[in-house]
Amino acid sequence: MTNDLTLNNGLHIPSIGFGVFQSAPEETAAAVETALAAGYRHIDTAAGYGNEREVGDGIRRTGIDRNDIVIETKVWVSDYGYDETRHAFDKSATKLGVEQIDLLILHQPMPQHFDRTIQAYRALERLLADGQVRAIGVSNFLPHHLAALREQTEVVPAINQVELHPYYTQPAVQRANADLGILTQAWSPIGGITFYPGWGEDRRSVLDDETVGRIAAAHGKSPAQVMLRWHLQRGRSVIPKSTNAQRIAQNIDVFDFVLSPDELIAIDALDRGVRGGPDPDEVDPSTWDLTIPEP
Ligand code: A2P
């Protein structure tokens, strides 16, 4: 197994990217610098995270050639629409301090305003054709959103980034992605959403799961490493988030052990079918009080 995945347009990305969701701007540059020093070469951010500028700062501080790093970011829904999304590229590229974005994706479907979602995706197609981005994709799309998108647009998304950890594996979404040739990228791959404060009551952290713990002990690895290895062996891209240097290093140190088929199946079986994040069909994200400032 290599630390590399090939997207449907031929672009190679590392299988483990570095996530910065909820990383405070003042912590982000240092975390990105630490991650790059630890060997990560793929950073996942979003206009909506408010830390694109700091991601760019962290990358530049390391002196690593920008062309050796895959930068992924997301267009927020308030910038959906053809012209708006083309301008969203300019905002993100300026904040990141780059000319070209490697992977630009739509942050959410807007089922309530799907025409604007389609126009946003058409803008991504144009950015791709013009060489301003190297690959395009989506996030939090359910199978019927993918089907509707495919009916009205040309380019098959390279990735669909969705909530995916042992307690919520979205088999129908994974199947739809696979059928269309879309890479499944897991957000909250070690289940941060199962314990982040403010995301619901009565949750159980998958980091404390007994089965995951037993498998981790058998391999002399941590529960987080076992979950990441499970994703990789299932062919998924992952973007674990951390601002802690030891955990940042731990999360990419998963290439010296192999889970058995039975262990993979045991982790698959932990799925509870209950999402931790918002249901893309129930929430109208345009009602969230979030607009993306000009650089
Ligand atoms: P921290 O930033 O303090 O390390 P996810 O990416 O699945 O959403 O998980 C992110 C959450 O998991 C964050 O709260 C992060 O906290 C924590 N985390 C990251 N790596 C590890 C690890 N190896 N072991 C335990 N917790 C981790």
PDB file of C-alpha atoms and ligand atoms in Angstrom:
ATOM      1  CA  MET A   1       0.000   0.000   0.000  1.00  0.00           C
ATOM      2  CA  THR A   2       1.400   3.420  -0.940  1.00  0.00           C
ATOM      3  CA  ASN A   3       0.714   6.853   0.418  1.00  0.00           C
ATOM      4  CA  ASP A   4      -0.896   7.851  -2.853  1.00  0.00           C
ATOM      5  CA  LEU A   5      -4.317   7.846  -4.531  1.00  0.00           C
ATOM      6  CA  THR A   6      -5.135   8.606  -8.163  1.00  0.00           C
ATOM      7  CA  LEU A   7      -8.177  10.761  -8.910  1.00  0.00           C
ATOM      8  CA  ASN A   8     -10.429  10.106 -11.899  1.00  0.00           C
ATOM      9  CA  ASN A   9      -8.599  12.783 -13.919  1.00  0.00           C
ATOM     10  CA  GLY A  10      -5.167  11.289 -13.236  1.00  0.00           C
ATOM     11  CA  LEU A  11      -4.107  13.687 -10.464  1.00  0.00           C
ATOM     12  CA  HIS A  12      -2.230  11.972  -7.644  1.00  0.00           C
ATOM     13  CA  ILE A  13      -2.924  12.981  -4.069  1.00  0.00           C
ATOM     14  CA  PRO A  14      -1.465  11.610  -0.830  1.00  0.00           C
ATOM     15  CA  SER A  15      -3.947   9.288   0.865  1.00  0.00           C
ATOM     16  CA  ILE A  16      -3.500  11.155   4.155  1.00  0.00           C
ATOM     17  CA  GLY A  17      -4.161  14.867   4.110  1.00  0.00           C
ATOM     18  CA  PHE A  18      -3.970  17.267   7.012  1.00  0.00           C
ATOM     19  CA  GLY A  19      -7.244  18.765   8.271  1.00  0.00           C
ATOM     20  CA  VAL A  20      -7.675  22.215   9.825  1.00  0.00           C
ATOM     21  CA  PHE A  21     -11.424  22.303  10.561  1.00  0.00           C
ATOM     22  CA  GLN A  22     -11.926  24.285  13.786  1.00  0.00           C
ATOM     23  CA  SER A  23      -8.212  25.061  13.994  1.00  0.00           C
ATOM     24  CA  ALA A  24      -8.047  28.638  15.254  1.00  0.00           C
ATOM     25  CA  PRO A  25      -6.318  30.970  12.783  1.00  0.00           C
ATOM     26  CA  GLU A  26      -3.540  31.685  15.305  1.00  0.00           C
ATOM     27  CA  GLU A  27      -2.827  27.944  15.664  1.00  0.00           C
ATOM     28  CA  THR A  28      -3.218  26.991  12.030  1.00  0.00           C
ATOM     29  CA  ALA A  29       0.068  28.187  10.533  1.00  0.00           C
ATOM     30  CA  ALA A  30       2.079  26.383  13.218  1.00  0.00           C
ATOM     31  CA  ALA A  31      -0.002  23.209  12.818  1.00  0.00           C
ATOM     32  CA  VAL A  32       0.477  23.229   9.032  1.00  0.00           C
ATOM     33  CA  GLU A  33       4.206  23.786   9.473  1.00  0.00           C
ATOM     34  CA  THR A  34       4.385  20.875  11.917  1.00  0.00           C
ATOM     35  CA  ALA A  35       2.367  18.665   9.580  1.00  0.00           C
ATOM     36  CA  LEU A  36       4.590  19.382   6.593  1.00  0.00           C
ATOM     37  CA  ALA A  37       7.684  18.687   8.699  1.00  0.00           C
ATOM     38  CA  ALA A  38       6.087  15.375   9.714  1.00  0.00           C
ATOM     39  CA  GLY A  39       5.671  14.395   6.068  1.00  0.00           C
ATOM     40  CA  TYR A  40       2.142  15.452   5.094  1.00  0.00           C
ATOM     41  CA  ARG A  41       1.912  16.873   1.571  1.00  0.00           C
ATOM     42  CA  HIS A  42      -1.819  17.525   1.358  1.00  0.00           C
ATOM     43  CA  ILE A  43      -3.713  20.165   3.339  1.00  0.00           C
ATOM     44  CA  ASP A  44      -7.504  20.387   3.429  1.00  0.00           C
ATOM     45  CA  THR A  45      -9.081  23.712   4.368  1.00  0.00           C
ATOM     46  CA  ALA A  46     -12.199  25.695   3.401  1.00  0.00           C
ATOM     47  CA  ALA A  47     -13.166  29.302   2.839  1.00  0.00           C
ATOM     48  CA  GLY A  48     -15.679  28.756   5.623  1.00  0.00           C
ATOM     49  CA  TYR A  49     -13.017  27.761   8.157  1.00  0.00           C
ATOM     50  CA  GLY A  50     -11.570  31.272   8.172  1.00  0.00           C
ATOM     51  CA  ASN A  51      -7.969  30.046   8.152  1.00  0.00           C
ATOM     52  CA  GLU A  52      -6.934  29.875   4.467  1.00  0.00           C
ATOM     53  CA  ARG A  53      -4.459  32.727   4.924  1.00  0.00           C
ATOM     54  CA  GLU A  54      -2.775  30.914   7.816  1.00  0.00           C
ATOM     55  CA  VAL A  55      -2.627  27.674   5.795  1.00  0.00           C
ATOM     56  CA  GLY A  56      -0.738  29.593   3.106  1.00  0.00           C
ATOM     57  CA  ASP A  57       1.541  31.152   5.731  1.00  0.00           C
ATOM     58  CA  GLY A  58       2.334  27.746   7.228  1.00  0.00           C
ATOM     59  CA  ILE A  59       3.182  26.305   3.814  1.00  0.00           C
ATOM     60  CA  ARG A  60       5.481  29.212   2.924  1.00  0.00           C
ATOM     61  CA  ARG A  61       7.285  29.097   6.280  1.00  0.00           C
ATOM     62  CA  THR A  62       8.510  25.569   5.562  1.00  0.00           C
ATOM     63  CA  GLY A  63      10.158  26.513   2.277  1.00  0.00           C
ATOM     64  CA  ILE A  64       8.801  23.316   0.705  1.00  0.00           C
ATOM     65  CA  ASP A  65       8.105  23.714  -3.005  1.00  0.00           C
ATOM     66  CA  ARG A  66       4.461  24.640  -3.353  1.00  0.00           C
ATOM     67  CA  ASN A  67       4.204  22.229  -6.295  1.00  0.00           C
ATOM     68  CA  ASP A  68       4.960  19.347  -3.955  1.00  0.00           C
ATOM     69  CA  ILE A  69       1.887  20.115  -1.825  1.00  0.00           C
ATOM     70  CA  VAL A  70      -1.746  19.390  -2.660  1.00  0.00           C
ATOM     71  CA  ILE A  71      -3.915  22.259  -1.450  1.00  0.00           C
ATOM     72  CA  GLU A  72      -7.612  21.524  -1.149  1.00  0.00           C
ATOM     73  CA  THR A  73     -10.230  24.117  -0.243  1.00  0.00           C
ATOM     74  CA  LYS A  74     -13.999  24.537  -0.387  1.00  0.00           C
ATOM     75  CA  VAL A  75     -16.385  27.151  -1.708  1.00  0.00           C
ATOM     76  CA  TRP A  76     -18.921  28.194   0.905  1.00  0.00           C
ATOM     77  CA  VAL A  77     -22.631  28.284  -0.083  1.00  0.00           C
ATOM     78  CA  SER A  78     -22.937  32.074   0.179  1.00  0.00           C
ATOM     79  CA  ASP A  79     -20.597  32.153  -2.842  1.00  0.00           C
ATOM     80  CA  TYR A  80     -22.645  29.744  -4.979  1.00  0.00           C
ATOM     81  CA  GLY A  81     -23.706  30.937  -8.435  1.00  0.00           C
ATOM     82  CA  TYR A  82     -21.556  31.096 -11.577  1.00  0.00           C
ATOM     83  CA  ASP A  83     -19.897  34.497 -11.176  1.00  0.00           C
ATOM     84  CA  GLU A  84     -19.889  34.270  -7.396  1.00  0.00           C
ATOM     85  CA  THR A  85     -18.024  30.962  -7.413  1.00  0.00           C
ATOM     86  CA  ARG A  86     -15.455  32.191  -9.928  1.00  0.00           C
ATOM     87  CA  HIS A  87     -14.875  35.106  -7.580  1.00  0.00           C
ATOM     88  CA  ALA A  88     -14.703  32.680  -4.631  1.00  0.00           C
ATOM     89  CA  PHE A  89     -11.724  31.073  -6.365  1.00  0.00           C
ATOM     90  CA  ASP A  90     -10.006  34.487  -6.501  1.00  0.00           C
ATOM     91  CA  LYS A  91     -10.687  35.083  -2.807  1.00  0.00           C
ATOM     92  CA  SER A  92      -9.353  31.685  -1.750  1.00  0.00           C
ATOM     93  CA  ALA A  93      -6.321  31.787  -4.046  1.00  0.00           C
ATOM     94  CA  THR A  94      -5.393  35.260  -2.794  1.00  0.00           C
ATOM     95  CA  LYS A  95      -5.725  34.260   0.864  1.00  0.00           C
ATOM     96  CA  LEU A  96      -3.762  31.053   0.295  1.00  0.00           C
ATOM     97  CA  GLY A  97      -1.181  33.009  -1.689  1.00  0.00           C
ATOM     98  CA  VAL A  98      -1.250  30.637  -4.672  1.00  0.00           C
ATOM     99  CA  GLU A  99      -2.019  30.988  -8.372  1.00  0.00           C
ATOM    100  CA  GLN A 100      -3.565  27.561  -8.759  1.00  0.00           C
ATOM    101  CA  ILE A 101      -5.640  25.500  -6.329  1.00  0.00           C
ATOM    102  CA  ASP A 102      -5.137  21.755  -6.604  1.00  0.00           C
ATOM    103  CA  LEU A 103      -8.536  20.602  -5.444  1.00  0.00           C
ATOM    104  CA  LEU A 104     -11.514  22.967  -5.228  1.00  0.00           C
ATOM    105  CA  ILE A 105     -14.805  21.518  -4.036  1.00  0.00           C
ATOM    106  CA  LEU A 106     -18.319  22.662  -3.121  1.00  0.00           C
ATOM    107  CA  HIS A 107     -18.695  22.602   0.658  1.00  0.00           C
ATOM    108  CA  GLN A 108     -22.331  21.426   0.724  1.00  0.00           C
ATOM    109  CA  PRO A 109     -25.169  20.787  -1.662  1.00  0.00           C
ATOM    110  CA  MET A 110     -27.911  23.385  -1.291  1.00  0.00           C
ATOM    111  CA  PRO A 111     -30.987  21.248  -1.948  1.00  0.00           C
ATOM    112  CA  GLN A 112     -33.147  24.299  -1.290  1.00  0.00           C
ATOM    113  CA  HIS A 113     -31.271  26.264  -3.980  1.00  0.00           C
ATOM    114  CA  PHE A 114     -30.012  23.536  -6.242  1.00  0.00           C
ATOM    115  CA  ASP A 115     -29.890  25.783  -9.293  1.00  0.00           C
ATOM    116  CA  ARG A 116     -27.225  27.866  -7.540  1.00  0.00           C
ATOM    117  CA  THR A 117     -25.366  24.686  -6.591  1.00  0.00           C
ATOM    118  CA  ILE A 118     -25.329  23.703 -10.279  1.00  0.00           C
ATOM    119  CA  GLN A 119     -24.144  27.155 -11.334  1.00  0.00           C
ATOM    120  CA  ALA A 120     -21.383  26.949  -8.724  1.00  0.00           C
ATOM    121  CA  TYR A 121     -20.285  23.583 -10.075  1.00  0.00           C
ATOM    122  CA  ARG A 122     -20.308  24.951 -13.651  1.00  0.00           C
ATOM    123  CA  ALA A 123     -17.956  27.659 -12.441  1.00  0.00           C
ATOM    124  CA  LEU A 124     -15.668  24.935 -11.060  1.00  0.00           C
ATOM    125  CA  GLU A 125     -15.759  23.246 -14.468  1.00  0.00           C
ATOM    126  CA  ARG A 126     -14.701  26.516 -16.073  1.00  0.00           C
ATOM    127  CA  LEU A 127     -11.877  27.007 -13.556  1.00  0.00           C
ATOM    128  CA  LEU A 128     -10.726  23.476 -14.359  1.00  0.00           C
ATOM    129  CA  ALA A 129     -10.839  24.080 -18.109  1.00  0.00           C
ATOM    130  CA  ASP A 130      -8.839  27.293 -17.622  1.00  0.00           C
ATOM    131  CA  GLY A 131      -6.181  25.492 -15.550  1.00  0.00           C
ATOM    132  CA  GLN A 132      -6.838  27.528 -12.408  1.00  0.00           C
ATOM    133  CA  VAL A 133      -7.655  24.361 -10.496  1.00  0.00           C
ATOM    134  CA  ARG A 134      -6.298  20.856 -11.069  1.00  0.00           C
ATOM    135  CA  ALA A 135      -9.340  18.901  -9.915  1.00  0.00           C
ATOM    136  CA  ILE A 136     -12.868  19.674  -8.736  1.00  0.00           C
ATOM    137  CA  GLY A 137     -15.312  17.919  -6.463  1.00  0.00           C
ATOM    138  CA  VAL A 138     -18.027  18.138  -3.878  1.00  0.00           C
ATOM    139  CA  SER A 139     -18.624  17.571  -0.207  1.00  0.00           C
ATOM    140  CA  ASN A 140     -21.566  16.256   1.789  1.00  0.00           C
ATOM    141  CA  PHE A 141     -23.387  15.161  -1.368  1.00  0.00           C
ATOM    142  CA  LEU A 142     -25.875  12.297  -0.962  1.00  0.00           C
ATOM    143  CA  PRO A 143     -26.501   9.884  -3.853  1.00  0.00           C
ATOM    144  CA  HIS A 144     -29.520  11.824  -5.150  1.00  0.00           C
ATOM    145  CA  HIS A 145     -27.519  15.072  -5.121  1.00  0.00           C
ATOM    146  CA  LEU A 146     -24.792  13.352  -7.145  1.00  0.00           C
ATOM    147  CA  ALA A 147     -27.351  12.012  -9.598  1.00  0.00           C
ATOM    148  CA  ALA A 148     -28.917  15.445 -10.080  1.00  0.00           C
ATOM    149  CA  LEU A 149     -25.491  17.024 -10.501  1.00  0.00           C
ATOM    150  CA  ARG A 150     -24.469  14.443 -13.090  1.00  0.00           C
ATOM    151  CA  GLU A 151     -27.623  15.145 -15.106  1.00  0.00           C
ATOM    152  CA  GLN A 152     -26.867  18.827 -15.391  1.00  0.00           C
ATOM    153  CA  THR A 153     -23.068  19.083 -15.569  1.00  0.00           C
ATOM    154  CA  GLU A 154     -20.197  17.537 -17.533  1.00  0.00           C
ATOM    155  CA  VAL A 155     -17.237  16.777 -15.278  1.00  0.00           C
ATOM    156  CA  VAL A 156     -17.520  13.871 -12.849  1.00  0.00           C
ATOM    157  CA  PRO A 157     -16.426  15.161  -9.417  1.00  0.00           C
ATOM    158  CA  ALA A 158     -12.991  13.835  -8.484  1.00  0.00           C
ATOM    159  CA  ILE A 159     -13.935  13.500  -4.835  1.00  0.00           C
ATOM    160  CA  ASN A 160     -16.899  13.631  -2.477  1.00  0.00           C
ATOM    161  CA  GLN A 161     -15.791  14.538   1.032  1.00  0.00           C
ATOM    162  CA  VAL A 162     -18.289  13.192   3.566  1.00  0.00           C
ATOM    163  CA  GLU A 163     -18.558  12.400   7.272  1.00  0.00           C
ATOM    164  CA  LEU A 164     -17.074   8.926   7.624  1.00  0.00           C
ATOM    165  CA  HIS A 165     -15.746   7.137  10.714  1.00  0.00           C
ATOM    166  CA  PRO A 166     -16.505   3.713  12.218  1.00  0.00           C
ATOM    167  CA  TYR A 167     -19.788   4.889  13.768  1.00  0.00           C
ATOM    168  CA  TYR A 168     -21.078   6.401  10.501  1.00  0.00           C
ATOM    169  CA  THR A 169     -19.889   4.789   7.301  1.00  0.00           C
ATOM    170  CA  GLN A 170     -22.514   5.925   4.750  1.00  0.00           C
ATOM    171  CA  PRO A 171     -22.495   2.737   2.634  1.00  0.00           C
ATOM    172  CA  ALA A 172     -24.987   4.145   0.101  1.00  0.00           C
ATOM    173  CA  VAL A 173     -22.841   7.233  -0.444  1.00  0.00           C
ATOM    174  CA  GLN A 174     -19.708   5.115  -0.774  1.00  0.00           C
ATOM    175  CA  ARG A 175     -21.431   2.920  -3.360  1.00  0.00           C
ATOM    176  CA  ALA A 176     -22.710   5.901  -5.349  1.00  0.00           C
ATOM    177  CA  ASN A 177     -19.235   7.444  -5.325  1.00  0.00           C
ATOM    178  CA  ALA A 178     -17.626   4.200  -6.458  1.00  0.00           C
ATOM    179  CA  ASP A 179     -20.190   3.671  -9.211  1.00  0.00           C
ATOM    180  CA  LEU A 180     -19.426   7.122 -10.609  1.00  0.00           C
ATOM    181  CA  GLY A 181     -15.636   6.897 -10.202  1.00  0.00           C
ATOM    182  CA  ILE A 182     -15.589   9.475  -7.404  1.00  0.00           C
ATOM    183  CA  LEU A 183     -13.053   9.060  -4.603  1.00  0.00           C
ATOM    184  CA  THR A 184     -14.612   8.983  -1.133  1.00  0.00           C
ATOM    185  CA  GLN A 185     -12.771  11.334   1.194  1.00  0.00           C
ATOM    186  CA  ALA A 186     -13.540  10.952   4.889  1.00  0.00           C
ATOM    187  CA  TRP A 187     -14.016  13.999   7.081  1.00  0.00           C
ATOM    188  CA  SER A 188     -13.764  13.369  10.817  1.00  0.00           C
ATOM    189  CA  PRO A 189     -11.976  10.115   9.912  1.00  0.00           C
ATOM    190  CA  ILE A 190     -11.155   9.394  13.554  1.00  0.00           C
ATOM    191  CA  GLY A 191     -14.594  10.495  14.675  1.00  0.00           C
ATOM    192  CA  GLY A 192     -13.884  13.967  16.045  1.00  0.00           C
ATOM    193  CA  ILE A 193     -17.534  14.734  15.323  1.00  0.00           C
ATOM    194  CA  THR A 194     -18.470  12.036  17.880  1.00  0.00           C
ATOM    195  CA  PHE A 195     -16.956  14.119  20.680  1.00  0.00           C
ATOM    196  CA  TYR A 196     -16.571  17.758  19.578  1.00  0.00           C
ATOM    197  CA  PRO A 197     -18.328  20.000  22.096  1.00  0.00           C
ATOM    198  CA  GLY A 198     -21.564  21.547  20.876  1.00  0.00           C
ATOM    199  CA  TRP A 199     -22.539  18.879  18.323  1.00  0.00           C
ATOM    200  CA  GLY A 200     -25.241  17.084  20.296  1.00  0.00           C
ATOM    201  CA  GLU A 201     -25.899  15.201  23.526  1.00  0.00           C
ATOM    202  CA  ASP A 202     -25.532  11.486  24.356  1.00  0.00           C
ATOM    203  CA  ARG A 203     -22.695  10.860  21.984  1.00  0.00           C
ATOM    204  CA  ARG A 204     -20.041   8.239  22.403  1.00  0.00           C
ATOM    205  CA  SER A 205     -16.507   8.910  21.204  1.00  0.00           C
ATOM    206  CA  VAL A 206     -15.370   6.315  18.710  1.00  0.00           C
ATOM    207  CA  LEU A 207     -11.864   6.843  20.122  1.00  0.00           C
ATOM    208  CA  ASP A 208     -13.136   4.948  23.204  1.00  0.00           C
ATOM    209  CA  ASP A 209     -14.680   2.094  21.231  1.00  0.00           C
ATOM    210  CA  GLU A 210     -13.810  -1.342  22.651  1.00  0.00           C
ATOM    211  CA  THR A 211     -13.382  -3.087  19.313  1.00  0.00           C
ATOM    212  CA  VAL A 212     -11.129  -0.355  17.966  1.00  0.00           C
ATOM    213  CA  GLY A 213      -9.204  -0.415  21.264  1.00  0.00           C
ATOM    214  CA  ARG A 214      -8.728  -4.173  21.137  1.00  0.00           C
ATOM    215  CA  ILE A 215      -7.416  -4.048  17.564  1.00  0.00           C
ATOM    216  CA  ALA A 216      -5.156  -1.124  18.455  1.00  0.00           C
ATOM    217  CA  ALA A 217      -3.674  -3.050  21.403  1.00  0.00           C
ATOM    218  CA  ALA A 218      -3.065  -6.096  19.202  1.00  0.00           C
ATOM    219  CA  HIS A 219      -0.950  -3.990  16.819  1.00  0.00           C
ATOM    220  CA  GLY A 220       0.708  -1.745  19.400  1.00  0.00           C
ATOM    221  CA  LYS A 221      -0.945   1.255  17.730  1.00  0.00           C
ATOM    222  CA  SER A 222      -3.435   3.897  18.908  1.00  0.00           C
ATOM    223  CA  PRO A 223      -7.191   3.816  18.164  1.00  0.00           C
ATOM    224  CA  ALA A 224      -6.753   6.809  15.833  1.00  0.00           C
ATOM    225  CA  GLN A 225      -4.045   4.988  13.876  1.00  0.00           C
ATOM    226  CA  VAL A 226      -6.240   1.899  13.549  1.00  0.00           C
ATOM    227  CA  MET A 227      -9.124   3.956  12.190  1.00  0.00           C
ATOM    228  CA  LEU A 228      -6.880   5.726   9.694  1.00  0.00           C
ATOM    229  CA  ARG A 229      -5.394   2.427   8.560  1.00  0.00           C
ATOM    230  CA  TRP A 230      -8.923   1.022   8.138  1.00  0.00           C
ATOM    231  CA  HIS A 231      -9.830   3.931   5.830  1.00  0.00           C
ATOM    232  CA  LEU A 232      -6.662   3.502   3.767  1.00  0.00           C
ATOM    233  CA  GLN A 233      -7.125  -0.235   3.353  1.00  0.00           C
ATOM    234  CA  ARG A 234     -10.710   0.470   2.261  1.00  0.00           C
ATOM    235  CA  GLY A 235      -9.317   2.809  -0.424  1.00  0.00           C
ATOM    236  CA  ARG A 236     -10.454   6.098   1.074  1.00  0.00           C
ATOM    237  CA  SER A 237      -8.726   9.448   1.398  1.00  0.00           C
ATOM    238  CA  VAL A 238      -8.553  10.846   4.949  1.00  0.00           C
ATOM    239  CA  ILE A 239      -7.916  14.289   6.421  1.00  0.00           C
ATOM    240  CA  PRO A 240      -7.418  13.921  10.188  1.00  0.00           C
ATOM    241  CA  LYS A 241      -7.244  17.194  12.090  1.00  0.00           C
ATOM    242  CA  SER A 242      -4.923  17.957  14.975  1.00  0.00           C
ATOM    243  CA  THR A 243      -3.101  20.938  16.386  1.00  0.00           C
ATOM    244  CA  ASN A 244      -0.938  18.758  18.652  1.00  0.00           C
ATOM    245  CA  ALA A 245       2.538  17.922  17.315  1.00  0.00           C
ATOM    246  CA  GLN A 246       2.576  14.372  18.702  1.00  0.00           C
ATOM    247  CA  ARG A 247      -0.855  13.525  17.357  1.00  0.00           C
ATOM    248  CA  ILE A 248      -0.060  15.158  14.006  1.00  0.00           C
ATOM    249  CA  ALA A 249       2.957  12.835  13.698  1.00  0.00           C
ATOM    250  CA  GLN A 250       1.036   9.823  15.005  1.00  0.00           C
ATOM    251  CA  ASN A 251      -1.708  10.234  12.401  1.00  0.00           C
ATOM    252  CA  ILE A 252       0.660   9.812   9.470  1.00  0.00           C
ATOM    253  CA  ASP A 253       2.590   6.949  11.080  1.00  0.00           C
ATOM    254  CA  VAL A 254       0.264   4.238   9.785  1.00  0.00           C
ATOM    255  CA  PHE A 255       2.333   2.536   7.108  1.00  0.00           C
ATOM    256  CA  ASP A 256       4.092  -0.059   9.274  1.00  0.00           C
ATOM    257  CA  PHE A 257       1.159  -2.341  10.089  1.00  0.00           C
ATOM    258  CA  VAL A 258      -1.683  -4.072   8.275  1.00  0.00           C
ATOM    259  CA  LEU A 259      -5.201  -4.840   9.491  1.00  0.00           C
ATOM    260  CA  SER A 260      -6.470  -8.315   8.700  1.00  0.00           C
ATOM    261  CA  PRO A 261      -9.667  -8.845   6.666  1.00  0.00           C
ATOM    262  CA  ASP A 262     -11.459  -9.860   9.883  1.00  0.00           C
ATOM    263  CA  GLU A 263     -10.321  -6.692  11.632  1.00  0.00           C
ATOM    264  CA  LEU A 264     -11.545  -4.556   8.734  1.00  0.00           C
ATOM    265  CA  ILE A 265     -14.918  -6.294   8.829  1.00  0.00           C
ATOM    266  CA  ALA A 266     -15.141  -5.862  12.610  1.00  0.00           C
ATOM    267  CA  ILE A 267     -14.610  -2.112  12.229  1.00  0.00           C
ATOM    268  CA  ASP A 268     -17.106  -1.905   9.338  1.00  0.00           C
ATOM    269  CA  ALA A 269     -19.652  -3.553  11.645  1.00  0.00           C
ATOM    270  CA  LEU A 270     -19.468  -0.707  14.179  1.00  0.00           C
ATOM    271  CA  ASP A 271     -21.601   1.540  11.951  1.00  0.00           C
ATOM    272  CA  ARG A 272     -24.568   2.940  13.886  1.00  0.00           C
ATOM    273  CA  GLY A 273     -26.144   4.721  10.947  1.00  0.00           C
ATOM    274  CA  VAL A 274     -26.449   7.989  12.875  1.00  0.00           C
ATOM    275  CA  ARG A 275     -24.740  11.047  11.478  1.00  0.00           C
ATOM    276  CA  GLY A 276     -22.920  13.461  13.776  1.00  0.00           C
ATOM    277  CA  GLY A 277     -22.949  16.446  11.427  1.00  0.00           C
ATOM    278  CA  PRO A 278     -25.924  18.222   9.878  1.00  0.00           C
ATOM    279  CA  ASP A 279     -28.206  16.347   7.458  1.00  0.00           C
ATOM    280  CA  PRO A 280     -27.559  17.952   4.050  1.00  0.00           C
ATOM    281  CA  ASP A 281     -31.255  17.665   3.151  1.00  0.00           C
ATOM    282  CA  GLU A 282     -32.632  19.116   6.380  1.00  0.00           C
ATOM    283  CA  VAL A 283     -30.441  22.134   6.903  1.00  0.00           C
ATOM    284  CA  ASP A 284     -30.504  25.088   4.543  1.00  0.00           C
ATOM    285  CA  PRO A 285     -26.869  26.174   4.902  1.00  0.00           C
ATOM    286  CA  SER A 286     -27.633  29.565   3.381  1.00  0.00           C
ATOM    287  CA  THR A 287     -29.438  30.409   6.642  1.00  0.00           C
ATOM    288  CA  TRP A 288     -26.143  30.117   8.529  1.00  0.00           C
ATOM    289  CA  ASP A 289     -24.648  33.456   9.336  1.00  0.00           C
ATOM    290  CA  LEU A 290     -21.443  32.984   7.361  1.00  0.00           C
ATOM    291  CA  THR A 291     -20.163  35.098   4.522  1.00  0.00           C
ATOM    292  CA  ILE A 292     -16.645  34.879   3.164  1.00  0.00           C
ATOM    293  CA  PRO A 293     -14.770  38.181   3.433  1.00  0.00           C
ATOM    294  CA  GLU A 294     -12.750  39.680   0.618  1.00  0.00           C
ATOM    295  CA  PRO A 295      -8.983  39.175   1.074  1.00  0.00           C
TER     296      PRO A 295
HETATM  297  P1  A2P B   1      -6.241  17.760  18.767  1.00  0.00           P
HETATM  298  O1  A2P B   1      -6.269  18.824  17.692  1.00  0.00           O
HETATM  299  O2  A2P B   1      -6.108  18.332  20.142  1.00  0.00           O
HETATM  300  O3  A2P B   1      -5.238  16.674  18.489  1.00  0.00           O
HETATM  301  P2  A2P B   1     -11.318  14.341  13.259  1.00  0.00           P
HETATM  302  O4  A2P B   1     -10.254  14.763  12.293  1.00  0.00           O
HETATM  303  O5  A2P B   1     -11.759  12.923  13.104  1.00  0.00           O
HETATM  304  O6  A2P B   1     -12.495  15.302  13.266  1.00  0.00           O
HETATM  305  O7  A2P B   1     -10.684  14.382  14.729  1.00  0.00           O
HETATM  306  C1  A2P B   1     -10.117  15.570  15.234  1.00  0.00           C
HETATM  307  C2  A2P B   1     -10.189  15.536  16.727  1.00  0.00           C
HETATM  308  O8  A2P B   1      -9.448  14.423  17.228  1.00  0.00           O
HETATM  309  C3  A2P B   1      -9.605  16.765  17.353  1.00  0.00           C
HETATM  310  O9  A2P B   1     -10.335  17.037  18.545  1.00  0.00           O
HETATM  311  C4  A2P B   1      -8.182  16.338  17.675  1.00  0.00           C
HETATM  312  O10 A2P B   1      -7.705  17.058  18.794  1.00  0.00           O
HETATM  313  C5  A2P B   1      -8.344  14.878  18.019  1.00  0.00           C
HETATM  314  N1  A2P B   1      -7.213  14.030  17.605  1.00  0.00           N
HETATM  315  C6  A2P B   1      -6.445  14.149  16.508  1.00  0.00           C
HETATM  316  N2  A2P B   1      -5.560  13.165  16.402  1.00  0.00           N
HETATM  317  C7  A2P B   1      -5.755  12.366  17.483  1.00  0.00           C
HETATM  318  C8  A2P B   1      -5.141  11.163  17.942  1.00  0.00           C
HETATM  319  N3  A2P B   1      -4.149  10.608  17.266  1.00  0.00           N
HETATM  320  N4  A2P B   1      -5.608  10.636  19.108  1.00  0.00           N
HETATM  321  C9  A2P B   1      -6.601  11.221  19.795  1.00  0.00           C
HETATM  322  N5  A2P B   1      -7.239  12.348  19.398  1.00  0.00           N
HETATM  323  C10 A2P B   1      -6.813  12.909  18.262  1.00  0.00           C
END
